[in-house]
Phi, psi and omega in degrees: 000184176321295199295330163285328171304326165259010154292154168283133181193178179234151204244149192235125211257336213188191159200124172260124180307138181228161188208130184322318164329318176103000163277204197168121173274083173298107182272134166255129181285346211084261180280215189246135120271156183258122169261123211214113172348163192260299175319317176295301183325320176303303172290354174277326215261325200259312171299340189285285236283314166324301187266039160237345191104009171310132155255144182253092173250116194264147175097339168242140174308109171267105181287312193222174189276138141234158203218087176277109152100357191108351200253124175295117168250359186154173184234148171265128192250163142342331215234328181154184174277118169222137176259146193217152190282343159197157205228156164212110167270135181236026203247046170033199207301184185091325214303160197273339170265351151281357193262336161260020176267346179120350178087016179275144174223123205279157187239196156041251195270352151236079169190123179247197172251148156204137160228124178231146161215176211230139200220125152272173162046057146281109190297170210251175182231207210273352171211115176298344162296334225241145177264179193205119187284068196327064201268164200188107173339327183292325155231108197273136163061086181137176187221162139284174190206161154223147172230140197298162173286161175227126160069018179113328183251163185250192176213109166263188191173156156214166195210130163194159192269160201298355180245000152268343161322283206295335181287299194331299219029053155203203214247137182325252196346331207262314206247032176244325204269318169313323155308292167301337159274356172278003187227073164280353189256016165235344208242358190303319182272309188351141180235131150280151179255084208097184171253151181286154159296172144183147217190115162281162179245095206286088185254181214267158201221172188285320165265140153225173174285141178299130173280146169317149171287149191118334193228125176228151182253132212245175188002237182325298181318345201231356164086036171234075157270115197302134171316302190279338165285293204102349191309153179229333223250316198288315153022266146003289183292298210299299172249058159297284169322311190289324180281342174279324153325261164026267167330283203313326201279270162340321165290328157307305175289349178127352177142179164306143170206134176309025179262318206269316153317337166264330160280008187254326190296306152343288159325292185294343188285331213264324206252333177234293178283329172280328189294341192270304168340296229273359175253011150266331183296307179322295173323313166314315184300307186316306183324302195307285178299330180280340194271341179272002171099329193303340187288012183262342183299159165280001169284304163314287194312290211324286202329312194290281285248287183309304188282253238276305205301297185266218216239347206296310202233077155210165171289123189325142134217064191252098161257149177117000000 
């Protein structure tokens, strides 16, 4: 709409697969996408919800959940006890609906790492359109990234999942740092801007815990984070969307009803989390070939050419 248009963001044409070789798999999206800061995205996102009619109360803490009887009846805040006819948690790892599933938290392939900061003067690559993807022995089952500029700066990163991580054996900064030094013909003038960040991603998996009748858990909080990506955000949204279906429905009808957890479980399996299994499988394969060297055979490209060049094996995220 009007308000993205006039948000800062760069227009994004495509993205490229990169290989210790120096070779590259282009994918082209077709239309323009936007990369658009995470802080502006939010504020585009809290304002849509205000002129939905939302209330926004800022500055307060939600610790828990309370939960009678099985059923989430309201939450404790900073501030007091507010009771609600339903809760959708959206508040990433940690969530508060894990603490009321019992506390399970995931580890080893359901769980990554990511550490990113934001760098001026990134010597330019092979396309200012295209955002661009590293793969490298050094980070097994993840990639590094540079993303086109916004306002002057770039978003840099590195992302693997936690039991590559843990093979990597060394400490996220160390192997965030390392990236850049293997890119010297990009990061030599680079100024960082700001600190790096990391955060964990809570990714999607065949189970999730079981929830309060009442409750339901959105993106990171609900564990739907793509494995071969780290992506999240289209997740987020989507099923965000869905728990609102849901919700409306149910509410409408008379209320939460343990009927509505298997049909939400349902959904994300079909719409999210399965598509996402079967693209951890995908990671694996990746691993395999970049540390034995095999993504140089001709056979290996088509395929890497067929999966990361098209749309074949990801989850639609053309919204709008």
């Amino acid at each position: 709409g009007e308000a993205l248009d006039a948000t800062p963001h760069a227009e994004v044409r495509g993205a490229l697969a990169l290989f210790p070789d120096g070779s590259a798999i282009r994918r082209d999206y077709g239309a323009s996408g936007r990369i658009v800061p995470r802080l502006s995205l939010d504020a585009l996102l809290v304002d849509a919800a205000r002129r939905a009619g939302a209330e926004v109360v800022e500055g307060v803490r939600v610790r828990e959940a309370i939960v009678e009887g099985g059923r989430a009846v309201g939450v404790r805040t900073d501030a007091g006890e507010r009771d609600a006819r339903a809760i959708l948690a959206a508040d990433g790892p940690g969530s508060i609906a894990w603490r009321a599933a019992g506390g399970a938290h995931p580890r080893g392939r359901g769980l990554a790492i990511s550490a990113t900061a934001y760098f001026e003067g990134v010597s330019p690559g092979p396309d200012a359109r295209c955002s661009e993807h590293w793969f490298d022995p050094s980070l097994p089952d993840g990639y590094g990234w540079i993303f086109p500029e916004v306002e002057g700066v770039q978003n840099v990163g590195v992302y693997l999942r936690m039991d590559g991580y843990h093979a990597a054996g060394l400490p996220l900064r160390r192997l965030f740092d390392d990236f850049l030094a293997r890119h010297p013909e990009r990061f030599a003038r680079a100024r960082r801007v700001g600190a790096v960040r990391s955060w964990q991603l809570p990714l999607s998996a065949l189970r999730s815990p079981s929830l309060p009748v009442g409750m339901l858990a959105l993106g990171d909080a609900g564990r739907h984070v793509d494995p071969l990506t780290g992506e999240g955000i289209w997740q987020a949204l989507r099923s965000g969307v869905v728990a609102a279906e849901l919700c409306e429905a149910a509410l409408r009808s008379g209320g939460m009803t343990a009927a509505v957890g298997p049909r939400w479980r349902a959904r994300m399996l079909r719409e999210i989390d399965g598509p996402a299994l079967a693209r951890g499988v995908i990671q694996d394969g990746v691993r395999a070939m970049v540390s034995s060297g095999l993504y140089r055979a001709g056979p290996v490209r088509a395929a890497l050419r067929w999966g990361y060049g098209s749309s074949a094996l990801e989850v639609s995220k053309r919204v709008g």
